[in-house]
Coordinates of C-alpha atoms and ligand atoms in Angstrom, one line a residue:
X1424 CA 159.3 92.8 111.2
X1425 CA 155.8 93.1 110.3
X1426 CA 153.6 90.8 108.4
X1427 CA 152.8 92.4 104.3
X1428 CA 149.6 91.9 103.0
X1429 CA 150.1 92.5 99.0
X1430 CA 147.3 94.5 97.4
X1431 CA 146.1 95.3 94.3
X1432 CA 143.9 98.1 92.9
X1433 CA 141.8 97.8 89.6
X1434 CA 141.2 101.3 88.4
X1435 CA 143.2 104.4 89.2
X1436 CA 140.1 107.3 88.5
X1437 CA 138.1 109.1 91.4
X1438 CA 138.4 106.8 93.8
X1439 CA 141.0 104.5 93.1
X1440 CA 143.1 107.4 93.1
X1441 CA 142.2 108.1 97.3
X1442 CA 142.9 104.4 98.2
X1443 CA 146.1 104.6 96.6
X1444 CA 146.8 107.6 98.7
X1445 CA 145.4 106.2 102.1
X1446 CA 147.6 103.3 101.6
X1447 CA 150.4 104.8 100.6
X1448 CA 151.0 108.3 102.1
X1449 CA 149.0 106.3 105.8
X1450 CA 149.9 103.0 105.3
X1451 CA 151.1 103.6 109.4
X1452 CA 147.4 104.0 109.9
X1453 CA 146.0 101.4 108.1
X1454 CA 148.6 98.8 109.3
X1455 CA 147.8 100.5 113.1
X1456 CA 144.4 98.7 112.5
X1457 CA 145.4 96.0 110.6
X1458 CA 148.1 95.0 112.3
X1459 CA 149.8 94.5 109.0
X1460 CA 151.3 96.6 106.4
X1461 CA 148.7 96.5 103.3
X1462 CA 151.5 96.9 100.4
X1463 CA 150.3 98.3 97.0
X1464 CA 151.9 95.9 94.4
X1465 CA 150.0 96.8 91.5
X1466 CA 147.7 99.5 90.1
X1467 CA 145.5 98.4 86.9
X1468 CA 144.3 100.8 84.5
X1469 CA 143.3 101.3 81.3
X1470 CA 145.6 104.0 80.1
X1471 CA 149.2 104.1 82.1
X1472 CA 149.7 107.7 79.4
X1473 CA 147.0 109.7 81.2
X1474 CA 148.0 112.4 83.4
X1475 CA 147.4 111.5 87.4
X1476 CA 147.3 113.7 89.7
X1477 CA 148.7 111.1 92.1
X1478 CA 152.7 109.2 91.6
X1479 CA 152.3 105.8 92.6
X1480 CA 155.8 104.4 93.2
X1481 CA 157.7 103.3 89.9
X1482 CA 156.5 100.1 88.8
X1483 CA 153.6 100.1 90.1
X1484 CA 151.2 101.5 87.6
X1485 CA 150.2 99.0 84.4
X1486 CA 147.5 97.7 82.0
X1487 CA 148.4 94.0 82.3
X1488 CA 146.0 92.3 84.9
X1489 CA 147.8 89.2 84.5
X1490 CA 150.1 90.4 86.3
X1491 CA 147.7 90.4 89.7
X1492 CA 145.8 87.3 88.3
X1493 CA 149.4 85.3 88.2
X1494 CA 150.7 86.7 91.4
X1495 CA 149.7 84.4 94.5
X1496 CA 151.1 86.9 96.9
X1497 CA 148.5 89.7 96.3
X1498 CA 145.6 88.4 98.5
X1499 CA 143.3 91.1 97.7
X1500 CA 142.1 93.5 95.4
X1501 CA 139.9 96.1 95.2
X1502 CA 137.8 96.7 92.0
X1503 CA 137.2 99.9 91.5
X1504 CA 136.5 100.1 88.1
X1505 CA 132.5 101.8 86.9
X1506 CA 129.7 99.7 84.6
X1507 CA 129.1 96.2 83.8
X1508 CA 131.9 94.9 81.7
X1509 CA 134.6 94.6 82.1
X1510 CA 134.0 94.6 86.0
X1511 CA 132.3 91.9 86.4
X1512 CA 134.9 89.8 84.1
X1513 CA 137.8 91.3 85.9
X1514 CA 135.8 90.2 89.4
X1515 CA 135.6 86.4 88.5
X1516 CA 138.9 86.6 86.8
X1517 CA 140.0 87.5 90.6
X1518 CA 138.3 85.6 92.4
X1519 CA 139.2 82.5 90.3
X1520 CA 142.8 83.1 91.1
X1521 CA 142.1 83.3 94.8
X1522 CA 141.7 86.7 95.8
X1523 CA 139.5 88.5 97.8
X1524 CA 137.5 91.4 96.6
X1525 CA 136.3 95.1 97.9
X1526 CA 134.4 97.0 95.6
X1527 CA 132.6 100.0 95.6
X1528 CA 130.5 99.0 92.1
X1529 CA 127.2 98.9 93.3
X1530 CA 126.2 98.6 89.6
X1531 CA 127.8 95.5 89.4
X1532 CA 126.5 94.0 92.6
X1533 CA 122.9 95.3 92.3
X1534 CA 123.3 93.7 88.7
X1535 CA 125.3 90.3 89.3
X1536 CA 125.6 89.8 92.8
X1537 CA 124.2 86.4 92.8
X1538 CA 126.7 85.8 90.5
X1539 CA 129.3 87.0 92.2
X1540 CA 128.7 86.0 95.6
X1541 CA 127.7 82.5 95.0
X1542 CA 131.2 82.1 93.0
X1543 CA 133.1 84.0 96.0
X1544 CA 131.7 81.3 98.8
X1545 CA 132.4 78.0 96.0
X1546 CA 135.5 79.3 95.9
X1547 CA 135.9 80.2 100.0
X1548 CA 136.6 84.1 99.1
X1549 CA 134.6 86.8 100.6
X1550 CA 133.6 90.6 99.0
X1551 CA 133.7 93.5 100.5
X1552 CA 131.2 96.5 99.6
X1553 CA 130.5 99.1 102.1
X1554 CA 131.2 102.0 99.4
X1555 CA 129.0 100.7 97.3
X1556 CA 126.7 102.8 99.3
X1557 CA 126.1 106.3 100.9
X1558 CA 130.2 106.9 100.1
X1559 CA 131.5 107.6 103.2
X1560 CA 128.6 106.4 105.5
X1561 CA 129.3 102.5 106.6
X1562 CA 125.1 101.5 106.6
X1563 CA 126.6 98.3 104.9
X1564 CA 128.7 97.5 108.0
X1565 CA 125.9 98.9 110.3
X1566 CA 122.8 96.8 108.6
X1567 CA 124.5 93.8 108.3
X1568 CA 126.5 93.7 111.7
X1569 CA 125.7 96.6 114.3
X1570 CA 121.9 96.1 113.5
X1571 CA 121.9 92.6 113.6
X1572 CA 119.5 92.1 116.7
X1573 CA 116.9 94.1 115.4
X1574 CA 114.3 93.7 112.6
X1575 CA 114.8 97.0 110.5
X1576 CA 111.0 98.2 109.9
X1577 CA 112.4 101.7 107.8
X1578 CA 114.8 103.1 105.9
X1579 CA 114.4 106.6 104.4
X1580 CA 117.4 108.1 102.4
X1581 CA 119.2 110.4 100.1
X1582 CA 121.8 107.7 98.5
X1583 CA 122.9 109.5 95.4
X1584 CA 125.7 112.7 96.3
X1585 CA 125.2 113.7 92.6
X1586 CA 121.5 114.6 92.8
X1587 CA 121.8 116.1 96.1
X1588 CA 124.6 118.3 95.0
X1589 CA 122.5 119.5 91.9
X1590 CA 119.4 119.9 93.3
X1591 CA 121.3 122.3 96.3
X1592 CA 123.0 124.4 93.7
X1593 CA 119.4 125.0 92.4
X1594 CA 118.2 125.5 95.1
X1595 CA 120.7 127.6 97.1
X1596 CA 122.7 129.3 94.2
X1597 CA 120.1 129.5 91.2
X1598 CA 122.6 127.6 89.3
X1599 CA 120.8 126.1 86.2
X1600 CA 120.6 122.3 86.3
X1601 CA 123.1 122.1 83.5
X1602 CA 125.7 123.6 85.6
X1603 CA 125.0 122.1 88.5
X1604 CA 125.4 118.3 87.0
X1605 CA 129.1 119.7 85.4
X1606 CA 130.2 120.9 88.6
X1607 CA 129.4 117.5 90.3
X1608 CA 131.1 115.5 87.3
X1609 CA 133.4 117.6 87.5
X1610 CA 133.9 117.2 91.3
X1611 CA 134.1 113.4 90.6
X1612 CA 130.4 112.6 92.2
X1613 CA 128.8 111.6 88.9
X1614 CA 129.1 108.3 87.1
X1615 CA 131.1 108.3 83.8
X1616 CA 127.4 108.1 82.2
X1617 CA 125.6 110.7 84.6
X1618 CA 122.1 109.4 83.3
X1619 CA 122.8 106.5 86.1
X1620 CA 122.8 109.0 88.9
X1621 CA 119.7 111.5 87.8
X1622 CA 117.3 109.1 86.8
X1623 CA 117.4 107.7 89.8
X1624 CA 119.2 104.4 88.5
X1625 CA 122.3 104.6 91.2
X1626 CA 120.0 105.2 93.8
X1627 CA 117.7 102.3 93.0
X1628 CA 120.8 100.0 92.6
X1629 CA 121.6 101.1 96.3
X1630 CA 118.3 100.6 97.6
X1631 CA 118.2 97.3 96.2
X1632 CA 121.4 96.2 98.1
X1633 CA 119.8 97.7 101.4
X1634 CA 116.8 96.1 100.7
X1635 CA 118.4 92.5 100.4
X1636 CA 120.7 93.3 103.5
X1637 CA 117.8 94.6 105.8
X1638 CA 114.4 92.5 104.7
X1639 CA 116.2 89.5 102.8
X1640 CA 114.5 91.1 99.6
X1641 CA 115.4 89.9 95.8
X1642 CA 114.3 92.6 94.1
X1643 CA 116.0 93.6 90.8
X1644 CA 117.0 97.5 91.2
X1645 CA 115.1 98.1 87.6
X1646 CA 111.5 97.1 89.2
X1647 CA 112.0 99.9 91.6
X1648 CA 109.5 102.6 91.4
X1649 CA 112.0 105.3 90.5
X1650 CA 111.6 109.1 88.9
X1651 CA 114.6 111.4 88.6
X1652 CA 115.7 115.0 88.5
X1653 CA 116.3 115.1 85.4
X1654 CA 113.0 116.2 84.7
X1655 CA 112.8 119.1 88.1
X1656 CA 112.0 122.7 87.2
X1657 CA 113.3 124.9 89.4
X1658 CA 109.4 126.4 89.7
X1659 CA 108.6 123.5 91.9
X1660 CA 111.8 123.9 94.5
X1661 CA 109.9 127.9 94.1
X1662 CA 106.1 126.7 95.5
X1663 CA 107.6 123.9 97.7
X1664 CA 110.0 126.6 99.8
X1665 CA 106.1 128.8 99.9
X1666 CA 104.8 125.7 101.3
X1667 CA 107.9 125.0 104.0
X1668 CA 109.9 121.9 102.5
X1669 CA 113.0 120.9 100.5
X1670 CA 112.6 118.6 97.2
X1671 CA 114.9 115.6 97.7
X1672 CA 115.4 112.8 96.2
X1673 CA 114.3 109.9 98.2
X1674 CA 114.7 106.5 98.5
X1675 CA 112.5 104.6 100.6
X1676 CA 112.6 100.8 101.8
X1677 CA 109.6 99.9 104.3
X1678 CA 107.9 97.2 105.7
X1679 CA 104.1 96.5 105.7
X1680 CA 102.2 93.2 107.1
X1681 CA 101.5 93.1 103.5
X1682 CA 105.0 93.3 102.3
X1683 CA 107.9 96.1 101.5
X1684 CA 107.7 99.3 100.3
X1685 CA 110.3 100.8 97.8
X1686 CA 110.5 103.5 95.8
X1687 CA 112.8 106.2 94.3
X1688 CA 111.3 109.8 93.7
X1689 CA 111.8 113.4 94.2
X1690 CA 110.1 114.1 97.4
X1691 CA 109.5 117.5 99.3
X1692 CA 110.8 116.6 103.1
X1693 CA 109.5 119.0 105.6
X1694 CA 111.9 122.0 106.3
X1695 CA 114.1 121.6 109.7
X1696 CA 113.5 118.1 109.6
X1697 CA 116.9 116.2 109.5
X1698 CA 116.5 115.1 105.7
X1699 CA 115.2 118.2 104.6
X1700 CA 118.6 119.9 106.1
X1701 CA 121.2 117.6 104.1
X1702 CA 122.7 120.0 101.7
X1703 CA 125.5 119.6 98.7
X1704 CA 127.0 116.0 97.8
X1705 CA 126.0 115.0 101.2
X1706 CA 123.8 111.4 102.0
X1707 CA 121.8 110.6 104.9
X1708 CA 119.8 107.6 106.2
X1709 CA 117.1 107.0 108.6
X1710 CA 117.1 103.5 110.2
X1711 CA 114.8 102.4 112.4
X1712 CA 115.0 98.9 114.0
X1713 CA 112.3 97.4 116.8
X1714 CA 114.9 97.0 118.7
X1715 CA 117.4 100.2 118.7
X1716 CA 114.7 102.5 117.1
X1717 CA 115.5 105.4 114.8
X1718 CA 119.2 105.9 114.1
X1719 CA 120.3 108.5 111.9
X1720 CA 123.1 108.6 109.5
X1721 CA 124.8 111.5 107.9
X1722 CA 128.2 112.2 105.7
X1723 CA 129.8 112.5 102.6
X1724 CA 128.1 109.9 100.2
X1725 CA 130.2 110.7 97.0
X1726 CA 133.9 112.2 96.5
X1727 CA 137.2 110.8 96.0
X1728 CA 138.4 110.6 100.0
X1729 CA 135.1 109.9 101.9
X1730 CA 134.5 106.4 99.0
X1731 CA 138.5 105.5 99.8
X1732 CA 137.7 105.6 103.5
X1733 CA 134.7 102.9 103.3
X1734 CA 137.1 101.0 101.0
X1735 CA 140.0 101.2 102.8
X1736 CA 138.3 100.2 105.9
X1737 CA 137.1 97.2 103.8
X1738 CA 140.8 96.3 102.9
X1739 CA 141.2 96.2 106.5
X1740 CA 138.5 94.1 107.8
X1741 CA 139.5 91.1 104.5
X1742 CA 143.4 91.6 105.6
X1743 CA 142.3 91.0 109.6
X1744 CA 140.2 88.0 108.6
X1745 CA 137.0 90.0 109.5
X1746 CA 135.3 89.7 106.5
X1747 CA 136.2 86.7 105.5
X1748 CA 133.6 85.2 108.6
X1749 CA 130.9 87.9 108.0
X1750 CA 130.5 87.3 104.4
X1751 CA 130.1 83.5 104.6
X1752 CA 127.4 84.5 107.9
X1753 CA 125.4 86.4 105.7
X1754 CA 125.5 84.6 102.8
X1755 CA 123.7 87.5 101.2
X1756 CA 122.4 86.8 97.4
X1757 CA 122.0 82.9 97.6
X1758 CA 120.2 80.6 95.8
X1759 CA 117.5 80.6 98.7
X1760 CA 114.1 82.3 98.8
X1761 CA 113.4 86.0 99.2
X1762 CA 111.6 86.8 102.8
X1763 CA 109.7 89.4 101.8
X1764 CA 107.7 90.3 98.7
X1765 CA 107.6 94.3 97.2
X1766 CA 104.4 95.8 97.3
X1767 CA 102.3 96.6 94.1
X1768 CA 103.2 100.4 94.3
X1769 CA 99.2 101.4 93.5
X1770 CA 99.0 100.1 97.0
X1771 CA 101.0 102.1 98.9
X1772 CA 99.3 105.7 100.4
X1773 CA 101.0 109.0 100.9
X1774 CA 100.6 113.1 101.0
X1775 CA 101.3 114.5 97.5
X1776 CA 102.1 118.5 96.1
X1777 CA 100.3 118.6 92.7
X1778 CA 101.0 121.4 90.1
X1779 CA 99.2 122.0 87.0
X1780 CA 99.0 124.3 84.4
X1781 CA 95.3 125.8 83.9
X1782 CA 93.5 128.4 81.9
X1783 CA 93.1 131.7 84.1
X1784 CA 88.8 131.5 84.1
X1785 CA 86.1 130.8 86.3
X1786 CA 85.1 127.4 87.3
X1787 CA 88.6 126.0 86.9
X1788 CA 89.3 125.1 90.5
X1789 CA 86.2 123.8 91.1
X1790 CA 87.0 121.4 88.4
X1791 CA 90.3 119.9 89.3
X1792 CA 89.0 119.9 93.0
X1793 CA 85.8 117.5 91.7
X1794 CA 87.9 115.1 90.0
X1795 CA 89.8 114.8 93.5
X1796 CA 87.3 114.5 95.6
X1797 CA 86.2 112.1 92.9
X1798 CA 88.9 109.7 93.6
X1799 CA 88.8 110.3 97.4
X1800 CA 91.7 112.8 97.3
X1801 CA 91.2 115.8 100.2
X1802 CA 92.9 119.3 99.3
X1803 CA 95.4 120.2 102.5
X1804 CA 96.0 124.0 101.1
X1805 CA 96.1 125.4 97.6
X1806 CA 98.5 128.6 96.0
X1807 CA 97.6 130.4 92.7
X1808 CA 99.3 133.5 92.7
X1809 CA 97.6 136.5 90.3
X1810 CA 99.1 136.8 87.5
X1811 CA 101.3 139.2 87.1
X1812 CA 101.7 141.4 83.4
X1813 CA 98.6 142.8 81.6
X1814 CA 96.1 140.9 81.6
X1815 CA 96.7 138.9 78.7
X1816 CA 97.9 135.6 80.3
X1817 CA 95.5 132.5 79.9
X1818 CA 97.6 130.5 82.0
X1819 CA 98.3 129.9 85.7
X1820 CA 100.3 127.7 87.6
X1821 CA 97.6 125.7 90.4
X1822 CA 100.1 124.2 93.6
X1823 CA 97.5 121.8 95.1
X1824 CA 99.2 119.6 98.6
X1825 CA 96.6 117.1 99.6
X1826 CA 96.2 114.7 102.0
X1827 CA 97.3 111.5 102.3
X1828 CA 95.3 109.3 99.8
X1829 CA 96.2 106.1 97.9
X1830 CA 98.7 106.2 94.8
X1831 CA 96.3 104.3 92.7
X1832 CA 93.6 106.7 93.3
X1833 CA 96.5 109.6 93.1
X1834 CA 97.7 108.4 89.4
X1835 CA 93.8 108.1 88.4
X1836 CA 92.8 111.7 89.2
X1837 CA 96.1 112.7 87.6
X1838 CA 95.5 111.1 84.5
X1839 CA 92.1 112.2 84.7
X1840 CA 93.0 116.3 85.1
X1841 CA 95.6 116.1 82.4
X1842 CA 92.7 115.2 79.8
X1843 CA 90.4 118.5 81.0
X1844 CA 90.1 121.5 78.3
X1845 CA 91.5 123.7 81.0
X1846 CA 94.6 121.9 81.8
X1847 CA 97.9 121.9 79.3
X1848 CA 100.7 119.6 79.8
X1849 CA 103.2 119.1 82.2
X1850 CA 101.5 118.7 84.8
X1851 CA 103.8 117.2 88.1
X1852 CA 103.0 115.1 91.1
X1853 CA 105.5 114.7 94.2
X1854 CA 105.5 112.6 97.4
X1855 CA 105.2 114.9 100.6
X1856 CA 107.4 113.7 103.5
X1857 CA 106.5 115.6 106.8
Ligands
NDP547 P1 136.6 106.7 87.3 O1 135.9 106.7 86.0 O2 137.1 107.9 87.9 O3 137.8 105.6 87.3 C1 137.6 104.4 86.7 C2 139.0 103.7 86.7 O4 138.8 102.4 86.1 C3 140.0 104.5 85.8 O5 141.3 104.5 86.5 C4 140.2 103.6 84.6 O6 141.5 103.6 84.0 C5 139.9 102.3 85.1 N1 139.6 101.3 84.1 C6 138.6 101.3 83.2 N2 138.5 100.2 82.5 C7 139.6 99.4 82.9 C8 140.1 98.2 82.6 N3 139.5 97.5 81.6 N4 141.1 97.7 83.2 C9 141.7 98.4 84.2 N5 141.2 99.6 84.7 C10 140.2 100.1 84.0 O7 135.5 106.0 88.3 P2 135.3 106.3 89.9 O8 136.6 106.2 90.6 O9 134.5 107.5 90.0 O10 134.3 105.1 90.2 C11 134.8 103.8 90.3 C12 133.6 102.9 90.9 O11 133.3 103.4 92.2 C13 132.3 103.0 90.1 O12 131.7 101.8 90.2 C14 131.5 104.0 90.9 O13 130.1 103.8 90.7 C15 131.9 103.8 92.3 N6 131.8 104.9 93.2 C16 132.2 106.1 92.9 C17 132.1 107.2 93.8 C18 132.6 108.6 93.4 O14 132.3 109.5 94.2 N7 133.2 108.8 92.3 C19 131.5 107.0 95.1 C20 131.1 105.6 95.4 C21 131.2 104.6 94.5 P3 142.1 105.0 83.5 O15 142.4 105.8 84.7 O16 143.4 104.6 82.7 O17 141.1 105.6 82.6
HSE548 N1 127.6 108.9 91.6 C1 127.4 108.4 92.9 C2 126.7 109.6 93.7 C3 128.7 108.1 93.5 O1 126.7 110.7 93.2 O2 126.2 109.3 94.7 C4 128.6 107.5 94.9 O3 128.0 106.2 94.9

């Protein structure tokens, strides 16, 4: 007969809902690779009313974790309940009565990993996070093990399904913003609060797990330079097509003799380059290590089935014993000292698309392109269109892409145009990524 594993699953919503299903409906798969059965014994949720659109076998389904926490044959469960509290309770509570976690609450982790972690090796239990990022894409598994000759130098990506998924519909369909964020909550992408995934927040929570798993960097997700969508009008996806690129938002983790870039932003990526082509809920990363050189990552980075599959294989690797030897390894969020520091961001250089709003009158262009030059900032190509209408409009939109000149100098001469007669407000400033 073959050897059981008992499992338990904390949360039965998006995702929960596509482990129980792998396990269940190919539990001959998983125990194929695991060379054990992995037996669902319990499914905690908050409601056991609600309608699901998956039967778990009777019994199974209940509100009462002490029902996991006082059962010594479940060796492992898998949080996969959203926010702070009560997931981080209910991931000490487990861990305290000796079972090993998987989780794809990258919240959580980016928020109390030390915690966490430092409690999982006291207490000689491991967790397991590979969904926490990208969705389907394993880049945890790959940084931390596959990678592990190299020094990583670069790691450009699109993190957050949500943001891609609206900012396509825009672009693609027309659809209005509004609609576009629905469909994806509505699809299961977005976060119960959906101001996590279009500020930028969920993406800066993943960067700062990369960042600590590639450069050894303890850097709080909130002190990430990070700007939304939430604030993108459809004009600028308009003039950045003109110009040849894509706005996506892009999260960036690079390393400098002077220390580690990272920042979260709305970025136009050059058309037909790989990024630029990464459509819908879709993530993708670009690696590069000294040794292996630039790798490139691409799949479903949000969705019930593609975040079970990066779970489940986590399940796998704790019941085989993998994990359990990796995570102790790594000893990832310890006590000890950061080995690299972020870089002040006024430091960091880069190609930006400008747009302002200026009265339609001689003299104007010549203005904004002073103040530029003023801060050392060199104009790469320009578009005004004439205004259509009848004459009467005192207000143009002026595209400006420079090239690449220092952020400080960039925010200065921003700050500087917006305060000109001829300007009005609104004025935006992207990152360029050829
Ligand atoms: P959902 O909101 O769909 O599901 C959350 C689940 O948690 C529900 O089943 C809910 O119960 C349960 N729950 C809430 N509070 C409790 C509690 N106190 N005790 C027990 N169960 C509780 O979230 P998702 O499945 O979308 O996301 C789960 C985690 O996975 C989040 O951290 C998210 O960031 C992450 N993630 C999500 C992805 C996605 O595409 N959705 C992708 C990658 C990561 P009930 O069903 O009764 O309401
Ligand atoms: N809300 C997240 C996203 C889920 O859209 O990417 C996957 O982490």
């Amino acid at each position: 007969m073959q050897a059981v594993t008992k499992v338990a699953l904390i949360g039965m919503g998006t995702v929960g809902t596509g482990v129980a299903r792998l396990l269940i409906d190919h539990g001959d798969r998983t125990a194929r690779h695991a060379g054990r059965t992995l037996w669902v014994e319990a499914v905690v949720v908050s409601d056991t009313q609600k309608a699901r659109d998956y039967q778990l076998p009777k019994g199974v389904l209940t509100r009462d974790l002490a029902k996991v926490l006082k059962n010594p044959e479940i060796k492992l469960a898998a949080v996969l309940v959203g926010g702070l509290e009560p997931a981080r309770t209910i991931t000490l509570q487990l861990l305290e009565s000796g079972k090993d976690i998987v989780t794809a609450n990258k919240l959580l982790l980016a928020e109390h990993g030390p915690e966490l972690f430092d409690r999982a090796r006291e207490l000689g239990r491991s967790i397991a996070f590979d969904a926490c990022v990208a969705g389907g894409i394993p880049i945890i598994t790959n940084i931390a093990q596959c990678f592990s000759a190299n020094q990583i130098e670069s790691l450009r990506g699109i993190l957050n399904g949500t943001t891609n998924f609206i900012v396509s519909q825009m672009e693609e369909q027309g659809t209005t913003y509004a609609a576009a964020l629905g469909e994806a909550q509505r699809l299961g992408f977005a976060e119960p609060d959906p101001t996590m995934d279009v500020s930028g927040g969920d993406a800066a929570q993943k960067l700062a797990i990369l960042a600590h798993l590639a450069f050894g960097a303890r850097v709080h997700w909130s002190e990430i330079p990070c700007v939304g969508i939430d604030a993108l009008d459809p004009a600028d996806l308009k003039y950045a097509k003109e110009l040849g690129y894509r706005i996506k938002l892009i999260a960036v983790a690079e390393l400098h003799e002077s220390g580690l870039e990272l920042h979260v932003s709305p970025t136009l990526v050059k058309m037909g380059t790989p990024l630029a082509e990464v459509r819908q809920a879709y993530n993708a990363i670009s690696v590069i290590g000294d040794a292996v050189g630039p790798v490139f990552f691409h799949g479903l980075g949000a969705g019930q089935m593609p975040t079970a599959s990066s779970v489940v294989a986590d399940m796998i690797d704790v019941a085989v014993g993998r994990m359990g030897i990796t995570f102790h390894t790594l000893n990832l969020w310890s006590q000890g000292e950061a080995r690299v520091a972020m870089l002040d961001h006024k430091r960091l250089a880069g190609r930006y698309y400008l747009r302002f709003t200026v009265e339609d009158r001689p003299g104007v262009l010549a203005e904004i392109a002073g103040v530029l030059g003023k801060h050392q900032i060199s104009i790469a190509s320009v578009i005004q269109h004439e205004p259509s209408g009848d004459g009467q409009v005192r207000t143009v939109p002026l595209v400006i892409m420079t090239y690449r000149a220092a952020e400080g100098s960039a925010q200065a001469a921003m700050a500087e145009i917006d305060k000109l007669k001829c300007t009005r407000p609104g004025s935006v400033r992207m990152r360029v990524l050829d």
